[in-house]
Amino acid sequence: MSTASPAVHPVDQHLPAGQLTALGLQHVLVMYAGAVAVPLIIGRALNLTPDLVAKLISADLFCCGLVTLIQALGATRWFGVQLPVMMGVTFAAVAPMVSMAQSTAGPAGAGLIFGSVIGAGVVSILIAPLISRMLRFFPPVVTGTIIAVIGISLMRVGINWIFGNPVGPTAPAVVNPDHVKWLAEAQAAAGAPGSSLPPVPKGFAVVPTVPNPRYGDLTGVGISALVLLSILLISKFARGFVANISVLLGICIGGVAATAMGLMSFEKVARAQWFDLVLPFEIALPIFDPVLILTMTLVMVVVMIESTGMFLALGEMTDRKIDQAALTRGLRTDGLGTLIGGIFNTFPYTSFSQNVGLVAVTGVKSRFVCVAGGLILILLGLLPKMAALVESLPTVVLGGAGLVMFGMVAATGIRILGAVDFKGNRFNAMIVAVSIGVGMVPLVAPNFRQWMPHSIHPLIESGILLASITAVLLNVFFNGASRDTSAAVDAARQADAH
């Protein structure tokens, strides 16, 4: 337990160095898989060499740490929400960046992506005050709904960590190899001189029909269950600091079990270098295209609206009042982080919602924990061998922890909704019901947008954004927009503190 003076707000408490390091490492492990996923996806879409993809990952980790320091510590009076926030690459930007990579591969395509990121970062810094003025549109019924949808949406990530992604090598089904062999032979026969067989139709494909042994492997599921059980037991029976790092200890136990079962290899660690600098424009020089900058700016508007929900959630968890000025500083840092990301040849940055759940699980509100996490991320970016060690953790290890952390985000939303007047205002139930339903559309029916204009896909593929827009509009329609913003930042005052 901390011995800090009662006059010091929990957010500003300085914990002992050992605790800060362990709690910061816990935050890093929680966000690491998500942080490295985007550079892996974009690097492969650009057909970059393995060395360049490795540089992309190191630069990403370095920028994650640098922007986290700015957000948690604060930099001048313009930047930093000064809450326990970890910053990472936003998945909202993946789809447009993959489209850019597919149209222009290699370093040229990378230059277009980095140019659009830099341009969007500059615009985001300028429009942050405008976005922050929307605070009065986020009373408890809206905030609680958005945070609940954030948690529910993230559960998909944790569940996929356990069983396998719906597509790719760990998809539930694979193509029958006998069918693939037959198709190859038929193609060869059709192409032979004098063959009477018609050529295989353009775009012809065989579909996955055979269960994939890599999906839902019981060994991996068992490791996830072990991690989850370890976290629950440590939370139940441990006290003080050990209880606070229950997620980290659960992940460590899972890592040991995965190694014992041969699922975790240290080959990448052996091959990685000990030290490597991260330099600006090391992969490609930026190329500025106005249309691509506009596209990325629209994505950043989405990201900043989502960040508003994150900051409000953290404000509730930490009992730190989030006014318009603080919100502006936080959103402006999203823009600054994106600008820094473009300069160091990485991507747009936002607050990581996974780590919001960790704050709720541990009850540790000190922002200096995230400062420690930021320093660890910078170190991982400069020391590829250490980054390779963390990267070697199988996703099944993170899956068991994901259920706890992401579920806690949803629980926070439910706690906020517990303070909403449903008895005296029958419209509030309608707002929550419809908003959650709309927010579930991309989760349940991800192909719903296939006949809609491609230009709006980045705006409608986020269930969090759809739920946010729906909740705000329905609240204005039913309840009007109050000029008093205090309700937006006091959403869970009636709920029990963690």
Coordinates of C-alpha atoms in Angstrom, one line a residue:
M1 CA 0.0 0.0 0.0
S2 CA 1.2 3.5 -0.7
T3 CA 2.1 5.8 2.2
A4 CA 1.6 9.0 0.2
S5 CA 0.0 11.9 1.9
P6 CA -3.8 12.1 1.7
A7 CA -3.4 15.5 0.0
V8 CA -1.8 13.8 -3.0
H9 CA -4.4 12.7 -5.5
P10 CA -4.2 8.9 -6.3
V11 CA -3.4 9.8 -10.0
D12 CA -0.3 11.8 -8.8
Q13 CA 1.0 9.3 -6.3
H14 CA 4.7 8.3 -6.7
L15 CA 5.0 4.6 -6.0
P16 CA 8.3 2.8 -5.1
A17 CA 10.5 2.1 -8.1
G18 CA 10.1 -1.7 -7.9
Q19 CA 6.3 -1.4 -7.9
L20 CA 6.4 1.1 -10.7
T21 CA 8.5 -1.2 -12.9
A22 CA 6.4 -4.3 -12.3
L23 CA 3.1 -2.4 -12.8
G24 CA 4.5 -0.7 -15.9
L25 CA 5.6 -4.0 -17.4
Q26 CA 2.1 -5.3 -16.8
H27 CA 0.7 -2.5 -18.9
V28 CA 3.3 -3.1 -21.6
L29 CA 2.4 -6.8 -21.8
V30 CA -1.2 -6.0 -22.0
M31 CA -0.8 -3.7 -25.0
Y32 CA 2.2 -5.4 -26.7
A33 CA 0.3 -7.8 -29.0
G34 CA -1.9 -4.9 -30.2
A35 CA 1.0 -2.6 -30.6
V36 CA 3.1 -4.9 -32.8
A37 CA 0.1 -6.2 -34.8
V38 CA -0.4 -3.1 -36.9
P39 CA 3.3 -2.8 -38.1
L40 CA 3.2 -6.5 -38.9
I41 CA 0.0 -6.1 -41.0
I42 CA 1.1 -3.0 -42.8
G43 CA 4.7 -4.1 -43.3
R44 CA 3.5 -7.3 -45.0
A45 CA 0.9 -5.5 -47.0
L46 CA 3.7 -3.2 -48.3
N47 CA 5.8 -6.3 -49.2
L48 CA 8.7 -4.8 -47.1
T49 CA 11.8 -6.9 -46.4
P50 CA 11.9 -8.7 -43.0
D51 CA 14.6 -6.2 -41.8
L52 CA 12.4 -3.2 -42.7
V53 CA 9.4 -4.8 -40.9
A54 CA 11.6 -5.3 -37.9
K55 CA 12.6 -1.6 -38.0
L56 CA 8.9 -0.7 -38.3
I57 CA 8.1 -2.7 -35.1
S58 CA 11.0 -1.1 -33.2
A59 CA 10.0 2.4 -34.3
D60 CA 6.4 1.7 -33.3
L61 CA 7.4 0.6 -29.8
F62 CA 9.7 3.6 -29.4
C63 CA 6.9 6.0 -30.5
C64 CA 4.4 4.2 -28.2
G65 CA 6.6 4.9 -25.3
L66 CA 7.5 8.5 -26.3
V67 CA 3.8 9.5 -26.8
T68 CA 2.8 7.7 -23.6
L69 CA 5.3 9.8 -21.7
I70 CA 3.8 13.0 -23.2
Q71 CA 0.2 11.9 -22.4
A72 CA 0.8 10.7 -18.9
L73 CA 3.4 13.3 -17.7
G74 CA 2.2 16.2 -19.7
A75 CA 4.3 18.5 -21.9
T76 CA 3.7 22.3 -21.6
R77 CA 0.2 23.4 -21.0
W78 CA -0.9 22.2 -24.4
F79 CA -0.3 18.5 -24.3
G80 CA -1.0 15.6 -22.0
V81 CA -4.3 14.6 -20.2
Q82 CA -2.1 13.5 -17.2
L83 CA -4.0 10.3 -16.5
P84 CA -2.8 6.6 -16.4
V85 CA -2.9 6.3 -20.2
M86 CA -0.9 4.0 -22.5
M87 CA -0.7 5.1 -26.1
G88 CA -0.6 2.7 -29.0
V89 CA -1.3 2.4 -32.8
T90 CA -5.0 2.7 -33.5
F91 CA -6.6 -0.2 -35.4
A92 CA -9.1 2.3 -36.9
A93 CA -6.4 3.3 -39.4
V94 CA -5.5 -0.2 -40.5
A95 CA -8.1 -0.5 -43.3
P96 CA -7.2 2.7 -45.2
M97 CA -3.5 2.1 -44.8
V98 CA -3.8 -1.4 -46.2
S99 CA -5.7 0.1 -49.1
M100 CA -2.8 2.5 -49.7
A101 CA -0.3 -0.4 -49.5
Q102 CA -2.2 -2.5 -51.9
S103 CA -2.4 0.3 -54.5
T104 CA 1.3 1.2 -54.1
A105 CA 3.6 -1.3 -52.6
G106 CA 7.2 -1.0 -51.3
P107 CA 8.9 2.2 -50.0
A108 CA 6.8 4.4 -52.3
G109 CA 3.6 3.1 -50.7
A110 CA 5.2 3.5 -47.3
G111 CA 6.0 7.1 -48.1
L112 CA 2.3 7.8 -49.0
I113 CA 1.2 6.3 -45.7
F114 CA 3.7 8.3 -43.6
G115 CA 2.8 11.5 -45.5
S116 CA -0.9 11.0 -44.8
V117 CA -0.1 10.2 -41.1
I118 CA 1.9 13.4 -40.7
G119 CA -0.7 15.5 -42.5
A120 CA -3.5 14.0 -40.3
G121 CA -1.5 14.6 -37.2
V122 CA -1.1 18.3 -37.9
V123 CA -4.8 18.7 -38.7
S124 CA -5.7 16.7 -35.5
I125 CA -3.7 19.1 -33.3
L126 CA -5.6 22.0 -34.8
I127 CA -9.1 20.5 -34.5
A128 CA -8.7 19.0 -31.0
P129 CA -10.4 22.0 -29.3
L130 CA -13.4 21.6 -31.6
I131 CA -13.7 17.9 -30.7
S132 CA -13.4 18.6 -27.0
R133 CA -16.4 21.0 -27.1
M134 CA -18.6 18.0 -27.7
L135 CA -18.2 17.1 -24.0
R136 CA -21.7 18.3 -23.1
F137 CA -23.1 15.7 -25.5
F138 CA -21.7 12.9 -23.3
P139 CA -23.9 12.7 -20.1
P140 CA -23.8 9.4 -18.1
V141 CA -26.3 7.6 -20.3
V142 CA -24.1 8.2 -23.3
T143 CA -20.7 7.6 -21.6
G144 CA -21.8 4.4 -19.9
T145 CA -23.2 3.0 -23.1
I146 CA -20.0 3.8 -25.1
I147 CA -17.7 2.3 -22.5
A148 CA -19.9 -0.8 -22.3
V149 CA -19.7 -1.2 -26.1
I150 CA -15.9 -0.6 -26.0
G151 CA -15.5 -3.5 -23.5
I152 CA -17.9 -5.8 -25.4
S153 CA -16.1 -5.0 -28.7
L154 CA -12.7 -5.8 -27.1
M155 CA -13.9 -9.2 -25.9
R156 CA -13.7 -10.3 -29.5
V157 CA -10.0 -9.6 -29.4
G158 CA -9.5 -11.6 -26.2
I159 CA -11.5 -14.5 -27.5
N160 CA -9.6 -14.6 -30.8
W161 CA -6.4 -14.6 -28.8
I162 CA -7.6 -17.8 -27.1
F163 CA -9.0 -19.8 -30.1
G164 CA -7.5 -18.2 -33.2
N165 CA -8.4 -15.4 -35.7
P166 CA -11.5 -16.0 -38.0
V167 CA -9.2 -15.7 -41.0
G168 CA -5.6 -16.7 -41.8
P169 CA -3.5 -19.6 -40.5
T170 CA -5.7 -20.1 -37.4
A171 CA -9.1 -19.8 -39.1
P172 CA -11.7 -22.4 -38.0
A173 CA -11.6 -24.2 -41.3
V174 CA -9.1 -24.7 -44.1
V175 CA -9.3 -25.7 -47.7
N176 CA -9.2 -29.5 -48.3
P177 CA -5.7 -30.3 -49.6
D178 CA -7.2 -33.0 -51.9
H179 CA -9.3 -30.3 -53.5
V180 CA -6.3 -28.0 -53.9
K181 CA -4.3 -30.8 -55.5
W182 CA -7.2 -31.6 -57.9
L183 CA -7.5 -28.0 -58.9
A184 CA -3.8 -27.7 -59.6
E185 CA -3.9 -30.8 -61.8
A186 CA -7.0 -29.5 -63.6
Q187 CA -5.3 -26.2 -64.3
A188 CA -2.2 -28.0 -65.7
A189 CA -4.4 -30.2 -67.9
A190 CA -6.5 -27.3 -69.2
G191 CA -3.3 -25.4 -70.1
A192 CA -1.8 -28.4 -72.0
P193 CA -1.6 -28.2 -75.8
G194 CA -4.6 -29.8 -77.5
S195 CA -6.6 -30.1 -74.2
S196 CA -10.4 -30.1 -74.6
L197 CA -10.8 -28.9 -71.0
P198 CA -11.9 -25.3 -70.6
P199 CA -9.6 -23.1 -68.6
V200 CA -10.4 -22.5 -64.9
P201 CA -12.8 -19.5 -64.6
K202 CA -11.2 -16.3 -63.5
G203 CA -11.6 -15.8 -59.8
F204 CA -12.5 -19.4 -59.2
A205 CA -11.8 -20.4 -55.6
V206 CA -12.3 -23.4 -53.3
V207 CA -13.7 -22.7 -49.9
P208 CA -12.5 -23.8 -46.5
T209 CA -14.4 -27.0 -45.5
V210 CA -12.0 -29.0 -43.4
P211 CA -11.6 -28.2 -39.6
N212 CA -8.3 -26.5 -38.9
P213 CA -6.3 -28.3 -36.2
R214 CA -4.7 -24.9 -35.3
Y215 CA -8.0 -23.4 -34.4
G216 CA -9.3 -23.9 -30.8
D217 CA -6.3 -26.2 -30.0
L218 CA -7.1 -27.7 -26.6
T219 CA -3.5 -27.2 -25.4
G220 CA -3.8 -23.5 -26.1
V221 CA -7.2 -23.2 -24.6
G222 CA -5.9 -25.0 -21.5
I223 CA -3.0 -22.4 -21.2
S224 CA -5.6 -19.6 -21.5
A225 CA -7.7 -21.2 -18.8
L226 CA -4.6 -21.6 -16.6
V227 CA -3.8 -17.8 -17.0
L228 CA -7.4 -16.9 -16.2
L229 CA -7.5 -19.2 -13.1
S230 CA -4.2 -17.9 -11.9
I231 CA -5.4 -14.2 -12.1
L232 CA -8.6 -15.1 -10.3
L233 CA -6.8 -17.0 -7.5
I234 CA -4.1 -14.3 -7.0
S235 CA -6.8 -11.6 -7.0
K236 CA -8.8 -13.6 -4.4
F237 CA -6.1 -14.7 -2.0
A238 CA -3.2 -12.3 -2.5
R239 CA -3.0 -8.9 -0.8
G240 CA -1.5 -5.5 -1.6
F241 CA 1.1 -5.2 -4.4
V242 CA 0.9 -8.9 -5.4
A243 CA -2.8 -8.6 -6.0
N244 CA -2.2 -5.5 -8.1
I245 CA 0.0 -7.4 -10.5
S246 CA -2.3 -10.4 -10.8
V247 CA -2.5 -10.0 -14.6
L248 CA 1.3 -9.8 -15.0
L249 CA 1.8 -12.9 -12.7
G250 CA -0.9 -14.8 -14.7
I251 CA 0.8 -14.0 -18.0
C252 CA 4.2 -15.1 -16.5
I253 CA 2.7 -18.4 -15.3
G254 CA 1.2 -18.9 -18.8
G255 CA 4.5 -18.2 -20.4
V256 CA 6.2 -20.8 -18.3
A257 CA 3.5 -23.3 -19.1
A258 CA 3.7 -22.5 -22.9
T259 CA 7.5 -23.0 -22.8
A260 CA 7.2 -26.3 -21.0
M261 CA 4.7 -27.5 -23.7
G262 CA 6.9 -26.4 -26.5
L263 CA 4.6 -23.6 -27.7
M264 CA 7.1 -20.8 -26.9
S265 CA 10.4 -20.5 -28.7
F266 CA 13.4 -18.3 -28.0
E267 CA 14.9 -18.4 -31.5
K268 CA 13.9 -14.8 -32.3
V269 CA 15.6 -13.7 -29.1
A270 CA 18.8 -15.4 -30.0
R271 CA 18.8 -13.8 -33.5
A272 CA 17.9 -10.3 -32.4
Q273 CA 20.4 -7.5 -31.9
W274 CA 21.1 -6.1 -28.5
F275 CA 20.8 -2.4 -29.5
D276 CA 19.6 -0.4 -32.5
L277 CA 18.7 3.3 -32.7
V278 CA 15.4 4.5 -34.0
L279 CA 15.8 7.3 -36.5
P280 CA 13.4 9.6 -38.4
F281 CA 12.4 8.7 -42.0
E282 CA 14.6 5.6 -41.8
I283 CA 12.2 3.5 -44.0
A284 CA 10.8 6.1 -46.4
L285 CA 10.5 9.8 -46.9
P286 CA 6.9 11.1 -46.7
I287 CA 4.8 11.7 -49.8
F288 CA 1.9 14.1 -49.2
D289 CA -1.3 13.4 -51.1
P290 CA -4.3 15.7 -50.2
V291 CA -6.9 13.0 -50.7
L292 CA -5.0 10.4 -48.5
I293 CA -4.4 13.1 -45.8
L294 CA -8.2 13.8 -45.8
T295 CA -8.9 10.1 -45.5
M296 CA -6.5 9.7 -42.6
T297 CA -7.9 12.9 -40.9
L298 CA -11.4 11.4 -41.0
V299 CA -10.0 8.3 -39.3
M300 CA -8.4 10.6 -36.6
V301 CA -11.8 12.3 -36.0
V302 CA -13.1 8.8 -35.3
V303 CA -10.1 8.1 -33.1
M304 CA -10.6 11.3 -31.1
I305 CA -14.3 10.6 -30.5
E306 CA -13.3 7.1 -29.2
S307 CA -10.5 8.7 -27.1
T308 CA -13.1 11.0 -25.5
G309 CA -14.9 7.9 -24.1
M310 CA -11.6 6.5 -22.9
F311 CA -10.6 9.7 -21.1
L312 CA -14.1 9.9 -19.5
A313 CA -13.8 6.2 -18.4
L314 CA -10.4 6.9 -16.8
G315 CA -11.7 10.0 -15.2
E316 CA -14.4 7.9 -13.5
M317 CA -12.0 5.2 -12.4
T318 CA -9.5 7.6 -11.0
D319 CA -11.8 10.2 -9.5
R320 CA -10.0 12.9 -11.5
K321 CA -12.3 15.5 -13.0
I322 CA -12.0 15.7 -16.8
D323 CA -13.0 19.2 -17.9
Q324 CA -12.9 20.6 -21.4
A325 CA -9.3 21.9 -21.0
A326 CA -8.0 18.4 -19.9
L327 CA -9.9 16.8 -22.7
T328 CA -8.4 19.2 -25.3
R329 CA -4.9 18.4 -24.0
G330 CA -5.5 14.7 -24.3
L331 CA -7.0 14.9 -27.8
R332 CA -4.2 17.3 -28.9
T333 CA -1.7 14.6 -27.8
D334 CA -3.5 12.1 -30.1
G335 CA -2.6 14.5 -32.9
L336 CA 0.9 15.1 -31.7
G337 CA 1.5 11.4 -31.3
T338 CA 0.3 10.8 -34.9
L339 CA 2.6 13.5 -36.1
I340 CA 5.6 12.0 -34.2
G341 CA 4.5 8.6 -35.6
G342 CA 4.7 9.8 -39.2
I343 CA 8.1 11.4 -38.6
F344 CA 9.5 8.1 -37.2
N345 CA 7.8 6.1 -40.0
T346 CA 5.0 4.6 -38.0
F347 CA 1.3 5.2 -37.6
P348 CA -1.5 7.1 -35.9
Y349 CA -1.6 6.8 -32.1
T350 CA -4.5 6.8 -29.5
S351 CA -5.1 5.7 -25.9
F352 CA -5.2 1.9 -25.7
S353 CA -8.6 0.8 -24.2
Q354 CA -7.0 -2.6 -23.1
N355 CA -5.1 -0.6 -20.5
V356 CA -8.2 1.1 -19.2
G357 CA -9.4 -2.3 -18.2
L358 CA -6.1 -2.9 -16.4
V359 CA -6.6 0.2 -14.3
A360 CA -10.0 -1.1 -13.2
V361 CA -8.6 -4.6 -12.4
T362 CA -5.6 -3.4 -10.3
G363 CA -7.2 -0.3 -8.8
V364 CA -3.8 1.4 -9.2
K365 CA -4.6 5.0 -10.3
S366 CA -1.1 6.5 -10.4
R367 CA -0.2 7.9 -13.9
F368 CA 3.5 7.3 -13.1
V369 CA 2.8 3.6 -13.6
C370 CA 2.1 4.4 -17.3
V371 CA 5.2 6.7 -17.3
A372 CA 7.2 3.6 -16.3
G373 CA 5.4 1.6 -19.0
G374 CA 6.4 4.3 -21.5
L375 CA 10.0 4.1 -20.5
I376 CA 9.9 0.3 -20.9
L377 CA 8.4 0.7 -24.4
I378 CA 11.2 3.1 -25.4
L379 CA 13.7 0.6 -24.1
L380 CA 12.0 -2.2 -26.0
G381 CA 12.2 -0.1 -29.2
L382 CA 16.0 0.4 -28.7
L383 CA 16.7 -3.2 -27.6
P384 CA 15.4 -5.6 -30.2
K385 CA 16.4 -8.6 -28.2
M386 CA 14.2 -7.6 -25.3
A387 CA 11.3 -6.8 -27.7
A388 CA 11.8 -10.3 -29.2
L389 CA 11.4 -11.9 -25.8
V390 CA 8.1 -10.3 -25.2
E391 CA 7.0 -10.9 -28.8
S392 CA 7.7 -14.6 -28.3
L393 CA 4.7 -14.9 -25.9
P394 CA 1.9 -16.9 -27.7
T395 CA -1.4 -15.1 -28.0
V396 CA -3.1 -17.9 -26.0
V397 CA -1.2 -16.7 -22.9
L398 CA -2.6 -13.2 -23.5
G399 CA -6.1 -14.5 -24.2
G400 CA -6.8 -15.6 -20.6
A401 CA -5.8 -12.2 -19.3
G402 CA -7.8 -10.5 -22.1
L403 CA -11.1 -11.9 -20.8
V404 CA -10.5 -10.2 -17.4
M405 CA -9.2 -6.9 -18.7
F406 CA -11.7 -6.3 -21.5
G407 CA -14.6 -7.5 -19.3
M408 CA -13.6 -4.9 -16.7
V409 CA -14.0 -2.2 -19.3
A410 CA -17.6 -3.4 -20.0
A411 CA -18.2 -3.6 -16.2
T412 CA -17.1 0.0 -15.9
G413 CA -19.7 1.0 -18.4
I414 CA -22.4 -0.9 -16.6
R415 CA -21.3 0.7 -13.3
I416 CA -21.8 4.2 -14.9
L417 CA -25.2 3.2 -16.3
G418 CA -26.1 2.1 -12.7
A419 CA -26.1 5.8 -11.8
V420 CA -28.5 6.7 -14.7
D421 CA -32.2 7.5 -14.0
F422 CA -34.1 4.8 -15.9
K423 CA -37.1 4.9 -13.6
G424 CA -38.0 8.6 -14.0
N425 CA -36.8 8.9 -17.6
R426 CA -38.1 6.0 -19.8
F427 CA -36.2 7.4 -22.8
N428 CA -32.8 6.5 -21.3
A429 CA -33.5 2.7 -21.6
M430 CA -34.3 3.3 -25.3
I431 CA -31.0 5.2 -25.8
V432 CA -29.0 2.4 -24.3
A433 CA -30.9 -0.4 -26.1
V434 CA -30.6 1.0 -29.6
S435 CA -27.0 2.3 -29.2
I436 CA -25.7 -1.1 -28.0
G437 CA -27.6 -2.8 -30.9
V438 CA -26.1 -0.5 -33.5
G439 CA -22.7 -0.9 -31.9
M440 CA -22.9 -4.7 -32.3
V441 CA -23.5 -4.5 -36.1
P442 CA -19.8 -4.6 -37.1
L443 CA -19.2 -7.3 -34.5
V444 CA -21.9 -9.7 -35.6
A445 CA -22.2 -8.8 -39.3
P446 CA -18.8 -7.5 -40.4
N447 CA -19.7 -7.6 -44.1
F448 CA -22.7 -5.3 -43.6
R449 CA -21.0 -2.5 -45.5
Q450 CA -20.1 -4.5 -48.6
W451 CA -22.7 -2.6 -50.8
M452 CA -22.1 0.8 -49.3
P453 CA -19.7 3.4 -50.8
H454 CA -16.1 2.4 -50.1
S455 CA -15.2 5.9 -49.1
I456 CA -17.4 5.7 -45.9
H457 CA -16.1 2.2 -44.8
P458 CA -13.5 3.7 -42.4
L459 CA -16.2 5.6 -40.7
I460 CA -18.7 2.7 -40.2
E461 CA -16.5 -0.3 -39.5
S462 CA -16.0 0.8 -35.9
G463 CA -18.8 -0.4 -33.6
I464 CA -17.5 2.0 -31.0
L465 CA -18.0 4.9 -33.3
L466 CA -21.4 3.8 -34.5
A467 CA -22.6 3.3 -30.8
S468 CA -21.1 6.7 -29.9
I469 CA -22.9 8.6 -32.8
T470 CA -26.2 6.7 -32.1
A471 CA -26.1 7.4 -28.3
V472 CA -25.2 11.1 -28.8
L473 CA -28.0 11.6 -31.4
L474 CA -30.6 9.7 -29.5
N475 CA -29.8 11.5 -26.3
V476 CA -30.1 14.9 -28.1
F477 CA -33.4 13.7 -29.6
F478 CA -34.9 12.5 -26.4
N479 CA -33.3 14.6 -23.7
G480 CA -31.7 17.6 -25.4
A481 CA -28.1 18.7 -24.9
S482 CA -27.4 20.1 -21.5
R483 CA -25.0 23.1 -21.2
D484 CA -23.8 21.7 -17.9
T485 CA -20.9 19.3 -18.5
S486 CA -20.6 18.2 -14.9
A487 CA -22.8 15.2 -15.4
A488 CA -20.5 13.9 -18.1
V489 CA -17.6 13.7 -15.8
D490 CA -19.5 12.6 -12.7
A491 CA -21.1 9.5 -14.3
A492 CA -20.2 7.0 -11.7
R493 CA -20.1 9.0 -8.5
Q494 CA -22.9 6.9 -7.0
A495 CA -21.2 3.6 -7.8
D496 CA -18.8 2.0 -5.3
A497 CA -15.2 2.8 -5.8
H498 CA -12.8 -0.1 -6.7

